[in-house]
Coordinates of C-alpha atoms and ligand atoms in Angstrom, one line a residue:
X1 CA 179.2 -47.1 90.3
X2 CA 179.8 -43.5 91.0
X3 CA 177.1 -41.0 92.0
X4 CA 177.0 -37.3 92.7
X5 CA 176.0 -36.0 96.2
X6 CA 174.7 -32.4 96.0
X7 CA 173.7 -30.1 98.8
X8 CA 171.6 -27.6 97.0
X9 CA 170.5 -24.0 97.6
X10 CA 173.9 -22.4 97.3
X11 CA 174.2 -19.5 94.7
X12 CA 177.0 -20.1 92.2
X13 CA 179.5 -17.3 92.2
X14 CA 182.8 -16.7 90.4
X15 CA 184.3 -17.6 87.0
X16 CA 184.2 -20.8 84.9
X17 CA 186.0 -21.5 81.7
X18 CA 184.3 -23.4 78.9
X19 CA 186.0 -26.5 77.5
X20 CA 186.3 -27.6 73.8
X21 CA 183.0 -28.5 72.1
X22 CA 182.1 -32.2 72.3
X23 CA 180.0 -32.1 69.2
X24 CA 182.8 -30.5 67.2
X25 CA 185.6 -32.5 68.7
X26 CA 184.1 -35.9 67.9
X27 CA 183.6 -35.4 64.1
X28 CA 187.0 -33.6 63.9
X29 CA 188.6 -36.7 65.4
X30 CA 186.9 -38.8 62.8
X31 CA 187.8 -36.3 60.0
X32 CA 191.5 -36.8 60.7
X33 CA 191.1 -40.2 59.0
X34 CA 190.7 -38.3 55.7
X35 CA 194.2 -36.8 55.9
X36 CA 197.4 -38.4 54.4
X37 CA 199.5 -37.1 57.2
X38 CA 199.2 -36.5 61.0
X39 CA 196.8 -33.9 62.4
X40 CA 197.3 -32.2 65.7
X41 CA 194.0 -31.5 67.4
X42 CA 193.9 -29.1 70.3
X43 CA 191.3 -28.0 72.9
X44 CA 189.8 -31.5 73.0
X45 CA 187.6 -31.8 76.1
X46 CA 188.6 -34.6 78.5
X47 CA 185.3 -36.4 78.4
X48 CA 184.3 -40.1 78.0
X49 CA 183.1 -39.7 74.4
X50 CA 186.4 -38.3 73.3
X51 CA 188.2 -41.2 75.0
X52 CA 185.9 -43.7 73.3
X53 CA 186.5 -42.2 69.9
X54 CA 190.2 -42.3 70.4
X55 CA 189.8 -46.0 71.3
X56 CA 188.0 -46.5 68.0
X57 CA 190.8 -44.8 66.0
X58 CA 193.4 -46.9 67.8
X59 CA 191.5 -50.1 67.2
X60 CA 191.4 -49.2 63.5
X61 CA 195.2 -49.0 63.5
X62 CA 195.6 -45.2 63.6
X63 CA 198.6 -44.0 65.7
X64 CA 197.3 -41.7 68.4
X65 CA 199.5 -39.8 70.7
X66 CA 198.3 -37.4 73.5
X67 CA 201.4 -35.3 74.3
X68 CA 199.5 -33.1 76.7
X69 CA 196.0 -32.7 78.2
X70 CA 193.5 -31.7 75.5
X71 CA 195.8 -32.5 72.6
X72 CA 195.8 -35.5 70.3
X73 CA 198.1 -36.1 67.4
X74 CA 196.5 -38.6 65.0
X75 CA 198.5 -40.3 62.2
X76 CA 195.9 -42.1 60.0
X77 CA 198.6 -43.6 57.7
X78 CA 198.8 -46.7 59.8
X79 CA 195.0 -47.5 59.6
X80 CA 194.4 -51.1 58.5
X81 CA 190.9 -51.8 59.6
X82 CA 188.0 -50.0 58.0
X83 CA 185.4 -51.4 60.4
X84 CA 183.9 -50.1 63.6
X85 CA 182.6 -53.0 65.6
X86 CA 179.2 -53.1 67.3
X87 CA 180.8 -53.1 70.7
X88 CA 182.7 -49.9 69.9
X89 CA 180.1 -48.1 67.8
X90 CA 177.3 -48.4 70.3
X91 CA 179.3 -46.7 73.0
X92 CA 178.5 -43.3 71.4
X93 CA 176.5 -41.5 68.7
X94 CA 179.4 -39.9 66.9
X95 CA 180.8 -43.2 65.8
X96 CA 178.5 -42.7 62.8
X97 CA 181.0 -40.1 61.5
X98 CA 183.4 -43.0 60.7
X99 CA 181.0 -43.9 57.8
X100 CA 181.7 -40.7 55.9
X101 CA 185.4 -40.6 56.9
X102 CA 186.3 -44.2 55.9
X103 CA 184.2 -44.1 52.8
X104 CA 185.8 -40.8 51.7
X105 CA 189.3 -42.0 52.4
X106 CA 189.3 -45.7 51.4
X107 CA 186.0 -46.1 49.4
X108 CA 184.8 -48.6 52.0
X109 CA 183.4 -48.6 55.5
X110 CA 181.7 -51.0 57.8
X111 CA 180.3 -49.2 60.8
X112 CA 177.8 -50.7 63.2
X113 CA 174.8 -48.5 64.0
X114 CA 175.7 -46.0 66.7
X115 CA 174.7 -45.7 70.3
X116 CA 174.1 -42.4 72.1
X117 CA 171.3 -41.0 74.1
X118 CA 167.9 -42.7 73.9
X119 CA 165.9 -39.6 73.0
X120 CA 163.9 -40.9 70.0
X121 CA 164.4 -43.1 67.0
X122 CA 167.3 -41.2 65.5
X123 CA 167.4 -43.0 62.1
X124 CA 170.3 -42.7 59.7
X125 CA 168.4 -42.6 56.4
X126 CA 169.7 -39.1 55.5
X127 CA 173.3 -40.2 56.0
X128 CA 172.8 -43.4 54.0
X129 CA 170.9 -41.6 51.2
X130 CA 173.7 -39.0 51.1
X131 CA 176.4 -41.7 50.7
X132 CA 174.3 -43.3 47.9
X133 CA 173.9 -39.9 46.2
X134 CA 177.7 -39.7 46.1
X135 CA 177.8 -43.1 44.3
X136 CA 178.3 -45.6 47.2
X137 CA 176.5 -48.9 47.5
X138 CA 175.2 -49.0 51.0
X139 CA 173.4 -51.8 52.8
X140 CA 172.4 -52.3 56.4
X141 CA 173.2 -55.9 57.3
X142 CA 171.8 -56.7 60.7
X143 CA 172.7 -53.4 62.2
X144 CA 176.0 -53.0 60.4
X145 CA 176.1 -50.3 57.7
X146 CA 178.3 -51.5 54.8
X147 CA 179.3 -48.9 52.2
X148 CA 181.5 -49.3 49.2
X149 CA 182.4 -47.1 46.2
X150 CA 184.9 -47.6 43.4
X151 CA 184.8 -43.8 43.1
X152 CA 182.8 -41.2 45.0
X153 CA 181.4 -38.5 42.7
X154 CA 180.0 -35.1 43.8
X155 CA 176.3 -34.7 43.8
X156 CA 173.4 -32.3 44.6
X157 CA 171.9 -33.5 47.9
X158 CA 168.7 -32.1 49.6
X159 CA 168.2 -33.0 53.3
X160 CA 164.5 -33.4 54.4
X161 CA 165.6 -32.0 57.8
X162 CA 168.6 -29.9 58.6
X163 CA 170.3 -32.9 60.3
X164 CA 173.6 -32.1 62.0
X165 CA 174.9 -35.7 61.7
X166 CA 173.9 -36.1 58.1
X167 CA 175.3 -32.7 57.1
X168 CA 178.7 -33.5 58.6
X169 CA 178.8 -37.1 57.4
X170 CA 178.2 -36.0 53.8
X171 CA 180.7 -33.2 54.1
X172 CA 183.3 -35.7 55.3
X173 CA 182.8 -38.1 52.4
X174 CA 182.4 -35.4 49.8
X175 CA 185.6 -33.7 50.7
X176 CA 187.6 -36.4 48.9
X177 CA 184.9 -37.2 46.3
X178 CA 185.5 -36.4 42.6
X179 CA 183.8 -33.1 41.7
X180 CA 181.3 -30.8 43.3
X181 CA 178.8 -31.6 46.0
X182 CA 176.0 -29.3 47.2
X183 CA 174.2 -30.0 50.5
X184 CA 170.9 -28.1 50.5
X185 CA 169.0 -27.5 53.7
X186 CA 172.2 -28.2 55.6
X187 CA 172.5 -27.8 59.4
X188 CA 174.0 -24.5 60.4
X189 CA 175.2 -25.4 64.0
X190 CA 178.6 -23.9 65.1
X191 CA 180.1 -27.4 65.1
X192 CA 179.2 -27.9 61.4
X193 CA 181.2 -24.8 60.7
X194 CA 184.1 -26.0 62.9
X195 CA 184.3 -29.3 61.1
X196 CA 184.3 -27.5 57.7
X197 CA 187.1 -25.2 59.0
X198 CA 189.1 -28.2 60.1
X199 CA 188.6 -29.9 56.7
X200 CA 189.6 -26.7 55.0
X201 CA 192.7 -26.5 57.1
X202 CA 193.5 -30.0 55.7
X203 CA 193.2 -28.6 52.2
X204 CA 189.5 -29.3 51.5
X205 CA 187.4 -26.8 49.7
X206 CA 184.2 -26.2 51.6
X207 CA 182.2 -23.0 51.2
X208 CA 178.9 -21.9 52.9
X209 CA 179.2 -23.8 56.2
X210 CA 177.0 -21.9 58.6
X211 CA 174.4 -21.3 55.9
X212 CA 171.8 -23.8 54.6
X213 CA 173.7 -24.4 51.4
X214 CA 177.2 -26.0 51.7
X215 CA 179.3 -26.4 48.6
X216 CA 182.2 -28.9 48.5
X217 CA 184.8 -29.2 45.8
X218 CA 186.3 -32.7 46.3
X219 CA 190.0 -33.0 46.6
X220 CA 192.2 -35.9 45.7
X221 CA 194.4 -35.6 48.8
X222 CA 194.1 -33.9 52.1
X223 CA 197.2 -33.0 54.2
X224 CA 197.8 -32.8 58.0
X225 CA 197.2 -29.7 60.0
X226 CA 197.1 -28.2 63.5
X227 CA 193.6 -27.2 64.7
X228 CA 192.0 -26.0 67.9
X229 CA 188.3 -27.0 68.6
X230 CA 185.8 -24.2 69.3
X231 CA 184.3 -23.8 72.8
X232 CA 181.3 -25.9 73.8
X233 CA 178.1 -23.9 73.2
X234 CA 176.1 -26.4 75.2
X235 CA 178.4 -26.6 78.2
X236 CA 178.4 -22.7 78.3
X237 CA 174.6 -22.7 78.1
X238 CA 174.4 -25.2 81.0
X239 CA 176.5 -23.0 83.3
X240 CA 174.4 -20.0 82.3
X241 CA 171.2 -21.9 83.3
X242 CA 172.8 -23.2 86.5
X243 CA 173.9 -19.6 87.5
X244 CA 170.3 -18.4 86.9
X245 CA 168.8 -21.3 88.7
X246 CA 170.8 -20.8 91.9
X247 CA 170.3 -17.0 91.8
X248 CA 174.1 -16.7 91.4
X249 CA 176.5 -14.4 89.7
X250 CA 178.8 -16.3 87.3
X251 CA 181.2 -15.1 84.5
X252 CA 181.4 -17.8 81.9
X253 CA 184.7 -17.4 80.0
X254 CA 186.1 -18.7 76.8
X255 CA 182.9 -18.9 74.7
X256 CA 181.5 -17.4 71.5
X257 CA 178.6 -15.2 72.6
X258 CA 177.0 -15.3 69.1
X259 CA 176.6 -19.1 69.5
X260 CA 174.5 -18.5 72.6
X261 CA 172.1 -15.8 71.4
X262 CA 169.0 -18.0 71.7
X263 CA 169.8 -19.0 75.3
X264 CA 170.8 -15.5 76.3
X265 CA 167.5 -14.1 74.8
X266 CA 165.4 -16.7 76.7
X267 CA 167.2 -16.1 80.0
X268 CA 166.7 -12.3 79.6
X269 CA 163.0 -13.0 78.9
X270 CA 163.0 -14.8 82.2
X271 CA 164.2 -11.6 83.9
X272 CA 167.7 -12.7 84.3
X273 CA 170.7 -10.4 83.8
X274 CA 172.9 -11.5 80.9
X275 CA 175.8 -9.3 79.9
X276 CA 178.2 -10.1 77.1
X277 CA 181.8 -8.8 77.3
X278 CA 185.3 -8.9 75.9
X279 CA 188.2 -9.1 78.4
X280 CA 190.6 -8.3 75.6
X281 CA 191.9 -11.8 75.4
X282 CA 188.6 -13.7 75.4
X283 CA 184.8 -13.2 75.3
X284 CA 182.7 -13.8 78.3
X285 CA 179.0 -13.8 79.4
X286 CA 178.0 -12.8 83.0
X287 CA 174.8 -14.3 84.2
X288 CA 173.3 -13.0 87.5
X289 CA 169.9 -13.5 89.0
X290 CA 168.2 -12.2 92.2
X291 CA 164.8 -13.8 91.9
X292 CA 163.0 -16.8 90.5
X293 CA 162.6 -16.7 86.7
X294 CA 159.5 -15.4 84.9
X295 CA 157.8 -18.2 82.9
X296 CA 158.6 -18.4 79.2
X297 CA 157.7 -20.7 76.3
X298 CA 160.4 -22.6 74.5
X299 CA 160.4 -24.3 71.1
X300 CA 163.5 -26.3 70.2
X301 CA 164.7 -25.7 66.7
X302 CA 167.9 -26.3 64.6
X303 CA 170.5 -23.5 65.0
X304 CA 170.1 -20.6 65.4
X305 CA 166.9 -21.6 67.3
X306 CA 166.8 -22.7 70.9
X307 CA 169.0 -25.9 71.0
X308 CA 167.4 -29.1 71.9
X309 CA 170.4 -30.0 74.0
X310 CA 169.5 -27.2 76.4
X311 CA 165.8 -27.9 76.6
X312 CA 166.3 -30.3 79.5
X313 CA 168.4 -28.1 81.8
X314 CA 166.0 -25.2 80.9
X315 CA 163.0 -27.3 82.0
X316 CA 164.7 -27.6 85.4
X317 CA 165.1 -23.8 85.7
X318 CA 161.5 -23.2 84.7
X319 CA 160.2 -25.6 87.3
X320 CA 160.8 -22.8 89.8
X321 CA 159.4 -20.0 87.7
X322 CA 156.5 -17.7 88.7
X323 CA 153.9 -19.3 86.3
X324 CA 153.2 -21.7 83.5
X325 CA 155.7 -22.4 80.7
X326 CA 155.2 -24.5 77.6
X327 CA 158.2 -26.3 76.3
X328 CA 157.9 -27.9 72.8
X329 CA 160.5 -30.4 71.7
X330 CA 160.6 -30.3 67.9
X331 CA 163.7 -32.4 67.2
X332 CA 163.5 -35.6 69.1
X333 CA 160.2 -37.4 69.9
X334 CA 161.3 -38.8 73.3
X335 CA 163.3 -36.1 75.1
X336 CA 161.3 -35.7 78.3
X337 CA 162.7 -38.4 80.4
X338 CA 164.0 -35.8 82.8
X339 CA 160.5 -34.7 83.7
X340 CA 159.8 -37.8 85.8
X341 CA 162.9 -37.1 87.9
X342 CA 162.1 -33.4 88.3
X343 CA 158.6 -34.3 89.5
X344 CA 160.2 -36.6 92.1
X345 CA 161.9 -33.4 93.4
X346 CA 158.5 -31.7 93.7
X347 CA 158.2 -30.1 90.3
X348 CA 154.8 -30.0 88.6
X349 CA 155.3 -30.8 85.0
X350 CA 153.0 -32.7 82.6
X351 CA 153.9 -34.0 79.2
X352 CA 151.5 -34.3 76.3
X353 CA 153.2 -35.6 73.2
X354 CA 156.0 -33.2 72.3
X355 CA 155.0 -30.5 74.7
X356 CA 155.6 -30.2 78.4
X357 CA 153.5 -27.8 80.6
X358 CA 155.7 -26.6 83.5
X359 CA 153.7 -25.2 86.3
X360 CA 156.3 -23.2 88.3
X361 CA 156.7 -23.7 92.0
X362 CA 158.7 -21.8 94.7
X363 CA 161.3 -24.5 95.1
X364 CA 162.4 -28.1 94.5
X365 CA 163.5 -30.5 97.2
X366 CA 166.5 -32.8 97.2
X367 CA 165.8 -36.4 96.2
X368 CA 167.5 -39.5 94.7
X369 CA 167.3 -38.9 91.0
X370 CA 168.6 -40.5 87.8
X371 CA 170.3 -39.1 84.8
X372 CA 168.5 -41.0 82.0
X373 CA 170.7 -39.5 79.2
X374 CA 173.5 -36.9 78.9
X375 CA 171.4 -33.7 78.8
X376 CA 168.8 -35.1 81.2
X377 CA 171.9 -35.4 83.5
X378 CA 172.6 -31.7 83.0
X379 CA 169.0 -31.0 84.1
X380 CA 169.5 -33.1 87.2
X381 CA 172.6 -31.1 88.0
X382 CA 170.7 -27.8 87.6
X383 CA 167.8 -29.1 89.7
X384 CA 170.0 -30.5 92.5
X385 CA 172.0 -27.3 92.7
X386 CA 168.9 -25.2 93.2
X387 CA 166.9 -27.6 95.4
X388 CA 166.6 -27.4 99.1
X389 CA 168.5 -30.2 100.8
X390 CA 170.5 -33.2 99.6
X391 CA 170.2 -34.9 96.2
X392 CA 171.9 -38.1 95.0
X393 CA 172.3 -38.2 91.2
X394 CA 172.7 -41.7 89.8
X395 CA 173.9 -42.8 86.4
X396 CA 176.5 -40.1 86.2
X397 CA 178.3 -42.0 83.5
X398 CA 175.9 -40.2 81.1
X399 CA 177.1 -36.8 82.4
X400 CA 180.7 -37.9 82.2
X401 CA 180.2 -38.4 78.4
X402 CA 179.9 -34.7 77.8
X403 CA 181.0 -32.4 80.6
X404 CA 184.7 -32.0 81.4
X405 CA 185.7 -31.6 85.0
X406 CA 182.1 -30.8 86.0
X407 CA 182.5 -31.4 89.7
X408 CA 185.7 -29.4 89.9
X409 CA 184.3 -26.5 88.0
X410 CA 181.1 -26.4 90.1
X411 CA 183.0 -26.6 93.3
X412 CA 185.2 -23.7 92.2
X413 CA 181.9 -21.8 91.9
X414 CA 180.9 -22.6 95.5
X415 CA 178.6 -25.6 94.8
X416 CA 178.5 -28.3 97.3
X417 CA 178.8 -31.3 95.0
X418 CA 181.0 -34.4 95.3
X419 CA 181.6 -37.5 93.3
X420 CA 181.2 -40.6 95.4
X421 CA 182.5 -43.9 94.1
X422 CA 180.8 -46.9 95.6
Ligands
LIG1 C1 173.4 -34.2 67.0 C2 174.1 -34.1 68.3 C3 173.1 -34.0 69.4 C4 172.1 -32.9 69.2 C5 171.5 -33.0 67.8 C6 170.7 -31.8 67.4 C7 176.2 -35.3 68.1 C8 177.0 -36.5 68.3 N1 174.9 -35.3 68.5 O1 172.6 -35.4 67.0 O2 173.8 -33.8 70.6 O3 171.0 -33.0 70.1 O4 172.5 -33.1 66.8 O5 171.4 -30.6 67.5 O6 176.7 -34.3 67.5 N2 167.0 -37.5 61.4 C9 166.4 -38.4 60.5 N3 167.2 -39.1 59.7 C10 168.6 -39.0 59.7 C11 169.2 -38.0 60.6 C12 168.4 -37.3 61.4 O7 165.2 -38.5 60.5 O8 169.2 -39.7 58.9 C13 166.2 -36.7 62.3 C14 166.4 -37.0 63.8 O9 165.6 -38.1 64.1 C15 166.0 -35.8 64.5 C16 166.4 -34.7 63.5 O10 166.6 -35.3 62.2 O11 164.6 -35.7 64.6 C17 167.7 -34.0 63.8 O12 168.7 -34.9 64.1 P1 170.3 -34.6 63.9 O13 170.5 -33.2 63.7 O14 170.8 -35.5 62.8 O15 170.9 -35.1 65.3 P2 172.0 -36.0 65.6 O16 173.1 -35.9 64.6 O17 171.5 -37.4 66.0

């Protein structure tokens, strides 16, 4: 088992380039199933979740070639199996996107309930209701979701919550359904827009992605295309927080500043310098800090609100603020597992239901800590980088699921972090 050894207290300095978005890359890989010809997908992050999804595609019979790093060419015409086994599906959350893709393409899908981070119940009722609205028969047989439809027909769908997963899954199935589908109260996250752009590049007709009403005109066929995944908003935000936490000065390159407005605004409220720029070839954000942050209150919300995926690293930063911060997690009912680990490093955080009270202290101290899920792992990284002394971070397989070349990128910024394989 690998772990990270971190000697904290070193300000991060320099430039870091953001990789392709995990939460866009995974549904885009699944969406390639909907095409009748090969798709070339570029700017894929080299992370565990991408590898696992490519394993799923290969197990289904798709022909997948990776001619160079960050590129996959997927030929779905060889797919024979419309099932995703429990063993494969439970390795990641995004396996649930095979439900919409397989159903849209073949009119049948058998996909085991997904895995992913244990941050709450994370039901799939909106996904299933969406597929039923499109005319599919869907049953859950012992944790396997079985969906069949002689013909999918467009429908008017209203989501109770702006669920990212349900919005994308419905978009996938509806892109080859007969007629028009409208998704009301759709999620507006950048990766929803990226998946819609990918589907449109395949010949789909999707309008309104990025707003809360998405309209899809189903197409009989979708063709192949070449497409590059957008930069990862959450990875960018994690480096922004790490720069602030270590009182560093970091230029984060290859990002879309508009996707980071909620995090930029919060960091500025903390008294941290955040400057957006355009080098001519790409956008960047420079984050520099000279002092501990001022306390701020955070409420996680669907995009464009403060992203739940950055709540955990932000909690680590606020642990060394000058006062009390309230953090309210509105999306997932059990997303405070990082608090116990931060408190082991000397933080003073109490959780009551969906709200954490973070009483800021001067510093944290190195300790042996555990990543309990992917973004809790990001919080551990931020905490260990800013803490005094040595930290050992266990369960780094969670972090490997979502951060490309994390150790290499942090070392290039001057961090003292190494991966140790036992
Ligand atoms: C996705 C992301 C995850 C991110 C989250 C919110 C992937 C693989 N995962 O997760 O990183 O933290 O969006 O930005 O992209 N809900 C239901 N029923 C449903 C679906 C959702 O009740 O059928 C609820 C969830 O429990 C949660 C809320 O809706 O409370 C939002 O969940 P959703 O946006 O669907 O998140 P995920 O797709 O699971």
